[in-house]
């Protein structure tokens, strides 16, 4: 609106006030008053005496013009409503009442948008003072924090406190697993304090060390999120792939301090890292930007992980063929040669197919199985079962991407 009024002044007088900071400050104050007046009037006049170069400013502004100038800003107010409903697992029909808070909710256009969004029979009303509500909430939170301090506990009365404010995690927290994916352990909007545990395993035979990177964000590809820290768990007893069990626990206290612990169930070996609330803390704007990126690139992230999973599946299948079938003493020589040729062809294709799609990788595995399954059936009497995809990090480091980086898409 400031730009519009300044533009109108320039068109009428031929003088451009856009470089005069003091003039624009006075204009902004006048426009702010006009905005408030338009909540109860259909038109106002923006007036500033001695606005620029000794000239007064007097510009009419209607409510419809004000709404037109701010259409894009008004439309943005609906996105948080959609997101909060989705996060809560609710639909518009589950909402019984809408309480308006904040001075801008007095704007008729805002009330109309909310009425239309929730399909209300009439515009929502202010049941609380919209200007005082935020201040009251801050005062209540201050009281709760004070009561939690040593001074507050000593001085506060024994009267029970029946107000509870719940803080939540603004973004999901988790670790990176073998395919580079983000394994969420604490979902977004989890109430604090909280403690959650998930169990993972190894990806190599006789693996004794696991590298665990810790991330915050909503992207399904871990490295696209905000890295908070990392740790290494050593001393795992050597065992076949998938046998060790490692519990990864995320504990967040009421002050937002995150403690991550990894413990091997077999040996009792453990590692932990503590991440303060300030380390890696994101502003509201950064959180919103990360959420928008996650929604915008969700399909690309999923396709990347599917490619990695399909590649890992084919590599594991080839490893199983070479580790068990091709080394079998009872395997007839002609079957050995046929299977060796098929495996070598698949390995050569895999080395050269850095940008292969998930479907192409699955098709290549299916072609290899057509050759291998009859041979395995003759050898063992049954086809070889498909190896399970490895669910945890590699020894000494996690698999973030293919070696040549060809399965990565351009950074955004």
Short mmCIF file of C-alpha atoms in Angstrom, two decimals:
data_model
loop_
_atom_site.label_atom_id
_atom_site.label_comp_id
_atom_site.label_asym_id
_atom_site.label_seq_id
_atom_site.Cartn_x
_atom_site.Cartn_y
_atom_site.Cartn_z
CA UNK A 1 0.00 0.00 0.00
CA UNK A 2 2.92 2.34 0.75
CA UNK A 3 4.32 1.70 -2.74
CA UNK A 4 0.91 2.28 -4.30
CA UNK A 5 0.30 5.60 -2.53
CA UNK A 6 3.85 6.79 -3.25
CA UNK A 7 3.33 5.87 -6.90
CA UNK A 8 0.09 7.82 -7.04
CA UNK A 9 1.83 10.85 -5.52
CA UNK A 10 4.57 10.63 -8.16
CA UNK A 11 2.03 10.32 -10.98
CA UNK A 12 0.19 13.42 -9.82
CA UNK A 13 3.14 15.65 -8.89
CA UNK A 14 6.02 14.29 -10.94
CA UNK A 15 8.13 14.02 -7.78
CA UNK A 16 9.46 10.64 -6.59
CA UNK A 17 9.53 10.20 -2.78
CA UNK A 18 10.81 6.59 -2.90
CA UNK A 19 14.38 7.60 -1.89
CA UNK A 20 13.37 9.82 1.03
CA UNK A 21 13.50 7.61 4.14
CA UNK A 22 11.79 10.12 6.45
CA UNK A 23 8.96 10.73 4.01
CA UNK A 24 8.37 6.99 3.63
CA UNK A 25 8.37 6.52 7.41
CA UNK A 26 5.66 9.16 7.77
CA UNK A 27 3.73 7.59 4.91
CA UNK A 28 3.98 4.14 6.48
CA UNK A 29 2.51 5.47 9.73
CA UNK A 30 -0.36 7.09 7.82
CA UNK A 31 -1.03 3.91 5.85
CA UNK A 32 -1.04 1.88 9.07
CA UNK A 33 -3.78 4.16 10.43
CA UNK A 34 -5.71 3.87 7.17
CA UNK A 35 -5.48 0.08 7.30
CA UNK A 36 -7.03 0.03 10.76
CA UNK A 37 -9.74 2.47 9.75
CA UNK A 38 -10.70 0.30 6.75
CA UNK A 39 -11.67 -2.49 9.14
CA UNK A 40 -14.77 -0.43 10.03
CA UNK A 41 -15.07 1.90 7.01
CA UNK A 42 -15.39 1.25 3.28
CA UNK A 43 -13.02 4.09 2.31
CA UNK A 44 -10.52 6.47 3.90
CA UNK A 45 -8.09 9.18 2.84
CA UNK A 46 -4.38 8.83 3.46
CA UNK A 47 -3.09 12.28 4.47
CA UNK A 48 0.45 13.50 5.24
CA UNK A 49 1.09 17.23 5.55
CA UNK A 50 4.40 18.45 4.09
CA UNK A 51 5.03 14.96 2.78
CA UNK A 52 7.73 15.62 0.18
CA UNK A 53 9.38 18.74 -1.26
CA UNK A 54 6.88 20.90 0.65
CA UNK A 55 3.90 19.15 -0.97
CA UNK A 56 1.06 17.58 1.01
CA UNK A 57 -0.16 14.06 0.27
CA UNK A 58 -3.86 13.35 0.08
CA UNK A 59 -4.85 10.03 -1.51
CA UNK A 60 -8.22 8.21 -1.25
CA UNK A 61 -8.05 4.49 -0.51
CA UNK A 62 -11.05 2.15 -0.63
CA UNK A 63 -11.37 -1.16 1.16
CA UNK A 64 -11.65 -3.01 -2.17
CA UNK A 65 -8.42 -1.39 -3.41
CA UNK A 66 -6.68 -2.29 -0.15
CA UNK A 67 -7.80 -5.91 -0.49
CA UNK A 68 -6.66 -6.05 -4.12
CA UNK A 69 -3.21 -4.72 -3.27
CA UNK A 70 -2.76 -7.34 -0.56
CA UNK A 71 -4.40 -10.32 -2.26
CA UNK A 72 -1.18 -12.39 -2.26
CA UNK A 73 -0.58 -11.74 1.44
CA UNK A 74 -4.13 -12.65 2.37
CA UNK A 75 -3.90 -15.90 0.40
CA UNK A 76 -0.77 -16.90 2.34
CA UNK A 77 -2.71 -16.87 5.60
CA UNK A 78 -4.57 -20.03 4.55
CA UNK A 79 -1.44 -22.18 4.14
CA UNK A 80 -0.74 -22.42 7.92
CA UNK A 81 -4.37 -23.47 8.41
CA UNK A 82 -3.99 -26.31 5.90
CA UNK A 83 -0.72 -27.39 7.49
CA UNK A 84 -1.95 -27.38 11.08
CA UNK A 85 -5.00 -29.45 10.12
CA UNK A 86 -2.78 -31.95 8.30
CA UNK A 87 -0.33 -32.16 11.21
CA UNK A 88 -3.21 -32.73 13.64
CA UNK A 89 -4.82 -35.35 11.41
CA UNK A 90 -8.08 -33.37 11.30
CA UNK A 91 -10.42 -32.17 8.59
CA UNK A 92 -12.26 -28.83 8.39
CA UNK A 93 -15.41 -30.57 9.55
CA UNK A 94 -13.70 -31.57 12.82
CA UNK A 95 -13.32 -27.91 13.84
CA UNK A 96 -16.17 -26.75 16.08
CA UNK A 97 -15.11 -23.17 16.62
CA UNK A 98 -12.51 -20.67 15.34
CA UNK A 99 -11.02 -18.15 17.78
CA UNK A 100 -9.44 -15.08 16.19
CA UNK A 101 -6.23 -13.79 17.77
CA UNK A 102 -4.03 -10.90 16.64
CA UNK A 103 -4.84 -7.39 15.48
CA UNK A 104 -4.89 -8.30 11.78
CA UNK A 105 -7.85 -10.62 12.34
CA UNK A 106 -9.97 -7.46 12.51
CA UNK A 107 -9.50 -7.06 8.73
CA UNK A 108 -12.82 -8.05 7.08
CA UNK A 109 -11.04 -9.87 4.24
CA UNK A 110 -9.25 -12.13 6.72
CA UNK A 111 -12.55 -12.98 8.36
CA UNK A 112 -14.11 -13.73 4.98
CA UNK A 113 -11.25 -16.05 4.01
CA UNK A 114 -11.50 -17.95 7.30
CA UNK A 115 -15.26 -18.21 6.94
CA UNK A 116 -14.90 -19.62 3.44
CA UNK A 117 -12.05 -21.96 4.36
CA UNK A 118 -13.93 -23.58 7.23
CA UNK A 119 -17.31 -23.25 5.47
CA UNK A 120 -18.79 -21.41 8.44
CA UNK A 121 -22.38 -20.11 8.26
CA UNK A 122 -21.24 -16.66 9.51
CA UNK A 123 -17.93 -14.81 9.94
CA UNK A 124 -15.96 -15.84 13.06
CA UNK A 125 -16.05 -13.49 16.01
CA UNK A 126 -13.51 -12.24 18.55
CA UNK A 127 -14.24 -13.99 21.85
CA UNK A 128 -11.00 -12.66 23.30
CA UNK A 129 -9.24 -9.34 22.88
CA UNK A 130 -7.08 -9.99 19.78
CA UNK A 131 -4.41 -7.51 20.89
CA UNK A 132 -4.11 -8.79 24.46
CA UNK A 133 -4.21 -12.53 23.71
CA UNK A 134 -0.55 -12.84 22.68
CA UNK A 135 0.59 -10.78 25.67
CA UNK A 136 -1.50 -12.94 28.02
CA UNK A 137 0.03 -16.10 26.56
CA UNK A 138 3.55 -14.71 27.03
CA UNK A 139 2.74 -13.80 30.63
CA UNK A 140 1.44 -17.30 31.34
CA UNK A 141 4.54 -18.88 29.82
CA UNK A 142 6.72 -16.56 31.91
CA UNK A 143 4.87 -17.63 35.05
CA UNK A 144 5.33 -21.31 34.21
CA UNK A 145 9.05 -20.88 33.58
CA UNK A 146 9.43 -18.92 36.82
CA UNK A 147 7.61 -21.61 38.81
CA UNK A 148 10.01 -24.17 37.35
CA UNK A 149 13.03 -22.25 38.64
CA UNK A 150 14.50 -22.67 42.13
CA UNK A 151 13.31 -19.18 43.10
CA UNK A 152 9.83 -19.83 41.83
CA UNK A 153 9.53 -23.13 43.65
CA UNK A 154 10.64 -21.47 46.88
CA UNK A 155 8.35 -18.45 46.64
CA UNK A 156 5.28 -19.75 44.81
CA UNK A 157 2.30 -20.72 46.91
CA UNK A 158 1.17 -24.30 47.23
CA UNK A 159 -1.86 -23.48 45.11
CA UNK A 160 -2.20 -25.97 42.26
CA UNK A 161 -1.40 -24.65 38.78
CA UNK A 162 -4.03 -25.79 36.30
CA UNK A 163 -2.57 -24.28 33.11
CA UNK A 164 -0.19 -26.33 30.98
CA UNK A 165 1.54 -25.02 27.86
CA UNK A 166 2.95 -27.75 25.63
CA UNK A 167 6.02 -27.13 23.51
CA UNK A 168 6.54 -29.28 20.41
CA UNK A 169 9.33 -30.15 18.01
CA UNK A 170 9.11 -27.80 14.98
CA UNK A 171 10.70 -30.37 12.64
CA UNK A 172 11.19 -34.13 12.64
CA UNK A 173 14.36 -35.59 14.16
CA UNK A 174 16.06 -38.75 12.99
CA UNK A 175 19.17 -40.44 11.62
CA UNK A 176 20.53 -41.27 8.20
CA UNK A 177 20.32 -44.94 7.24
CA UNK A 178 22.18 -46.99 4.67
CA UNK A 179 20.39 -45.80 1.52
CA UNK A 180 20.80 -42.14 2.50
CA UNK A 181 17.20 -41.90 3.66
CA UNK A 182 15.98 -40.05 6.73
CA UNK A 183 14.73 -42.48 9.39
CA UNK A 184 12.43 -40.33 11.54
CA UNK A 185 12.55 -41.19 15.24
CA UNK A 186 10.81 -38.10 16.70
CA UNK A 187 8.10 -36.87 14.31
CA UNK A 188 7.37 -33.18 13.84
CA UNK A 189 4.97 -31.65 16.40
CA UNK A 190 5.81 -34.24 19.08
CA UNK A 191 5.05 -32.81 22.53
CA UNK A 192 8.02 -32.18 24.82
CA UNK A 193 9.52 -33.68 26.90
CA UNK A 194 9.67 -36.97 25.01
CA UNK A 195 11.74 -40.14 24.60
CA UNK A 196 11.53 -42.48 21.60
CA UNK A 197 13.58 -45.55 20.66
CA UNK A 198 13.99 -47.49 17.42
CA UNK A 199 16.12 -50.55 16.70
CA UNK A 200 18.55 -50.85 13.77
CA UNK A 201 21.11 -53.41 12.63
CA UNK A 202 24.32 -53.74 10.62
CA UNK A 203 24.78 -53.80 6.85
CA UNK A 204 28.00 -55.84 6.60
CA UNK A 205 29.11 -59.21 7.92
CA UNK A 206 31.32 -58.89 11.01
CA UNK A 207 30.68 -55.14 11.26
CA UNK A 208 31.94 -53.76 14.60
CA UNK A 209 31.34 -50.02 14.18
CA UNK A 210 28.29 -47.96 13.21
CA UNK A 211 28.35 -44.28 12.23
CA UNK A 212 25.15 -42.44 13.18
CA UNK A 213 24.52 -38.91 11.75
CA UNK A 214 21.65 -36.97 13.34
CA UNK A 215 19.39 -34.71 11.28
CA UNK A 216 16.45 -32.34 11.68
CA UNK A 217 13.96 -31.76 8.87
CA UNK A 218 11.16 -33.13 6.71
CA UNK A 219 13.09 -34.26 3.63
CA UNK A 220 13.15 -38.02 3.01
CA UNK A 221 16.80 -37.67 1.85
CA UNK A 222 18.77 -37.14 5.07
CA UNK A 223 21.58 -34.93 3.76
CA UNK A 224 19.02 -32.41 2.45
CA UNK A 225 18.03 -31.74 6.08
CA UNK A 226 19.80 -29.79 8.83
CA UNK A 227 22.60 -31.85 10.39
CA UNK A 228 22.70 -31.51 14.18
CA UNK A 229 25.52 -33.89 15.07
CA UNK A 230 26.94 -37.37 14.77
CA UNK A 231 28.38 -40.23 16.80
CA UNK A 232 30.14 -43.56 16.34
CA UNK A 233 29.20 -46.72 18.20
CA UNK A 234 32.13 -49.14 18.46
CA UNK A 235 32.63 -52.52 20.10
CA UNK A 236 29.79 -54.37 18.36
CA UNK A 237 30.45 -58.13 18.43
CA UNK A 238 31.32 -59.47 14.93
CA UNK A 239 28.28 -61.25 13.51
CA UNK A 240 26.51 -61.90 10.20
CA UNK A 241 24.71 -58.96 8.64
CA UNK A 242 21.40 -58.18 10.30
CA UNK A 243 22.13 -60.06 13.54
CA UNK A 244 23.31 -57.24 15.88
CA UNK A 245 20.56 -55.10 17.38
CA UNK A 246 21.32 -51.44 18.09
CA UNK A 247 18.78 -49.33 20.00
CA UNK A 248 18.87 -45.64 19.06
CA UNK A 249 17.12 -43.44 21.62
CA UNK A 250 16.21 -39.77 21.24
CA UNK A 251 15.46 -38.00 24.53
CA UNK A 252 14.38 -34.33 24.55
CA UNK A 253 13.78 -32.54 27.84
CA UNK A 254 11.47 -29.59 28.55
CA UNK A 255 14.30 -27.16 27.76
CA UNK A 256 14.72 -28.58 24.25
CA UNK A 257 18.06 -30.32 24.95
CA UNK A 258 18.40 -33.41 22.77
CA UNK A 259 20.35 -36.46 23.94
CA UNK A 260 20.88 -39.27 21.46
CA UNK A 261 22.07 -42.67 22.68
CA UNK A 262 22.97 -45.79 20.70
CA UNK A 263 23.34 -49.09 22.56
CA UNK A 264 24.26 -52.53 21.25
CA UNK A 265 21.91 -55.03 22.88
CA UNK A 266 24.43 -57.85 22.62
CA UNK A 267 27.51 -56.29 24.21
CA UNK A 268 25.98 -53.41 26.12
CA UNK A 269 28.37 -51.00 24.38
CA UNK A 270 26.89 -47.52 24.13
CA UNK A 271 27.63 -44.09 22.71
CA UNK A 272 25.80 -40.82 23.22
CA UNK A 273 25.83 -37.18 22.19
CA UNK A 274 24.04 -34.18 23.72
CA UNK A 275 22.80 -31.36 21.49
CA UNK A 276 21.77 -28.10 23.15
CA UNK A 277 18.64 -26.24 22.18
CA UNK A 278 20.75 -23.43 20.72
CA UNK A 279 22.94 -25.63 18.50
CA UNK A 280 21.45 -25.79 15.05
CA UNK A 281 18.37 -23.87 16.22
CA UNK A 282 16.40 -22.60 13.25
CA UNK A 283 14.36 -19.42 13.08
CA UNK A 284 10.66 -19.56 12.25
CA UNK A 285 11.49 -18.40 8.72
CA UNK A 286 14.07 -21.16 8.28
CA UNK A 287 11.63 -23.78 9.56
CA UNK A 288 8.97 -22.57 7.14
CA UNK A 289 11.48 -22.57 4.28
CA UNK A 290 12.47 -26.17 5.07
CA UNK A 291 8.83 -27.25 5.18
CA UNK A 292 8.18 -25.64 1.80
CA UNK A 293 11.24 -27.35 0.30
CA UNK A 294 10.13 -30.70 1.69
CA UNK A 295 6.71 -30.35 0.06
CA UNK A 296 8.15 -29.05 -3.21
CA UNK A 297 10.76 -31.79 -3.61
CA UNK A 298 8.95 -34.74 -2.02
CA UNK A 299 8.60 -36.62 -5.32
CA UNK A 300 12.26 -36.06 -6.29
CA UNK A 301 13.43 -37.27 -2.89
CA UNK A 302 11.27 -40.38 -3.15
CA UNK A 303 12.55 -41.19 -6.63
CA UNK A 304 16.15 -40.83 -5.45
CA UNK A 305 15.62 -43.20 -2.53
CA UNK A 306 13.83 -45.71 -4.76
CA UNK A 307 16.84 -45.68 -7.11
CA UNK A 308 19.20 -46.24 -4.22
CA UNK A 309 17.08 -49.07 -2.80
CA UNK A 310 16.85 -50.76 -6.20
CA UNK A 311 20.61 -50.45 -6.71
CA UNK A 312 21.34 -51.80 -3.21
CA UNK A 313 18.95 -54.71 -3.83
CA UNK A 314 20.70 -55.66 -7.07
CA UNK A 315 24.15 -55.36 -5.48
CA UNK A 316 23.07 -57.51 -2.51
CA UNK A 317 21.63 -60.13 -4.86
CA UNK A 318 24.88 -60.27 -6.84
CA UNK A 319 26.84 -60.58 -3.59
CA UNK A 320 24.62 -63.46 -2.49
CA UNK A 321 25.10 -65.27 -5.81
CA UNK A 322 28.87 -64.95 -5.60
CA UNK A 323 29.04 -65.76 -1.91
CA UNK A 324 26.88 -68.88 -1.89
CA UNK A 325 25.89 -70.22 -5.31
CA UNK A 326 28.98 -69.69 -7.47
CA UNK A 327 31.23 -71.08 -4.71
CA UNK A 328 29.12 -74.24 -4.20
CA UNK A 329 31.17 -77.37 -4.85
CA UNK A 330 28.16 -79.26 -6.27
CA UNK A 331 27.36 -76.61 -8.92
CA UNK A 332 27.71 -78.16 -12.42
CA UNK A 333 30.34 -76.46 -14.55
CA UNK A 334 27.94 -75.45 -17.33
CA UNK A 335 25.59 -73.84 -14.77
CA UNK A 336 28.57 -72.10 -13.15
CA UNK A 337 29.65 -70.64 -16.50
CA UNK A 338 26.12 -69.48 -17.38
CA UNK A 339 25.59 -67.88 -13.98
CA UNK A 340 29.08 -66.32 -13.96
CA UNK A 341 28.43 -64.76 -17.37
CA UNK A 342 25.04 -63.37 -16.27
CA UNK A 343 26.49 -61.99 -13.00
CA UNK A 344 29.46 -60.42 -14.80
CA UNK A 345 27.14 -58.80 -17.34
CA UNK A 346 24.94 -57.38 -14.54
CA UNK A 347 28.00 -56.04 -12.68
CA UNK A 348 29.36 -54.38 -15.81
CA UNK A 349 25.96 -52.82 -16.52
CA UNK A 350 25.74 -51.63 -12.92
CA UNK A 351 29.13 -49.91 -13.14
CA UNK A 352 28.14 -48.03 -16.29
CA UNK A 353 24.51 -47.28 -15.38
CA UNK A 354 25.07 -44.46 -12.90
CA UNK A 355 21.79 -42.74 -13.83
CA UNK A 356 19.64 -45.86 -14.15
CA UNK A 357 16.07 -45.47 -12.90
CA UNK A 358 14.56 -47.66 -10.21
CA UNK A 359 12.52 -49.51 -12.84
CA UNK A 360 15.62 -50.20 -14.95
CA UNK A 361 17.48 -51.53 -11.91
CA UNK A 362 14.55 -53.76 -10.97
CA UNK A 363 14.30 -55.03 -14.55
CA UNK A 364 18.03 -55.86 -14.55
CA UNK A 365 17.62 -57.85 -11.34
CA UNK A 366 14.60 -59.67 -12.76
CA UNK A 367 16.65 -60.62 -15.83
CA UNK A 368 19.41 -61.96 -13.59
CA UNK A 369 16.88 -63.94 -11.55
CA UNK A 370 15.57 -65.59 -14.73
CA UNK A 371 19.02 -67.08 -15.22
CA UNK A 372 19.81 -67.74 -11.55
CA UNK A 373 16.55 -69.19 -10.24
CA UNK A 374 16.55 -72.41 -12.36
CA UNK A 375 20.22 -73.00 -11.47
CA UNK A 376 19.59 -72.41 -7.75
CA UNK A 377 16.50 -74.63 -7.88
CA UNK A 378 18.53 -77.49 -9.37
CA UNK A 379 21.29 -76.95 -6.80
CA UNK A 380 19.22 -76.53 -3.64
CA UNK A 381 15.77 -77.66 -4.70
CA UNK A 382 14.31 -74.18 -4.20
CA UNK A 383 15.00 -70.67 -5.55
CA UNK A 384 17.36 -68.55 -3.45
CA UNK A 385 15.36 -66.09 -1.30
CA UNK A 386 15.89 -62.39 -1.95
CA UNK A 387 18.31 -60.81 0.53
CA UNK A 388 16.69 -58.19 2.78
CA UNK A 389 17.70 -54.58 2.16
CA UNK A 390 20.23 -53.38 4.77
CA UNK A 391 18.55 -50.99 7.24
CA UNK A 392 21.44 -49.27 9.03
CA UNK A 393 24.65 -47.33 8.46
CA UNK A 394 27.84 -48.77 7.02
CA UNK A 395 30.90 -49.43 9.13
CA UNK A 396 32.94 -46.27 9.57
CA UNK A 397 30.49 -44.22 7.53
CA UNK A 398 26.99 -44.18 6.12
CA UNK A 399 25.97 -44.61 2.48
CA UNK A 400 24.85 -41.11 1.54
CA UNK A 401 25.09 -41.43 -2.26
CA UNK A 402 26.58 -43.48 -5.05
CA UNK A 403 30.32 -43.07 -5.49
CA UNK A 404 30.06 -41.07 -8.70
CA UNK A 405 27.25 -38.93 -7.34
CA UNK A 406 25.22 -39.67 -10.46
CA UNK A 407 22.07 -40.42 -8.52
CA UNK A 408 22.00 -36.93 -7.04
CA UNK A 409 19.85 -34.21 -8.53
CA UNK A 410 20.87 -30.58 -8.63
CA UNK A 411 20.95 -28.73 -5.32
CA UNK A 412 18.07 -26.33 -4.72
#
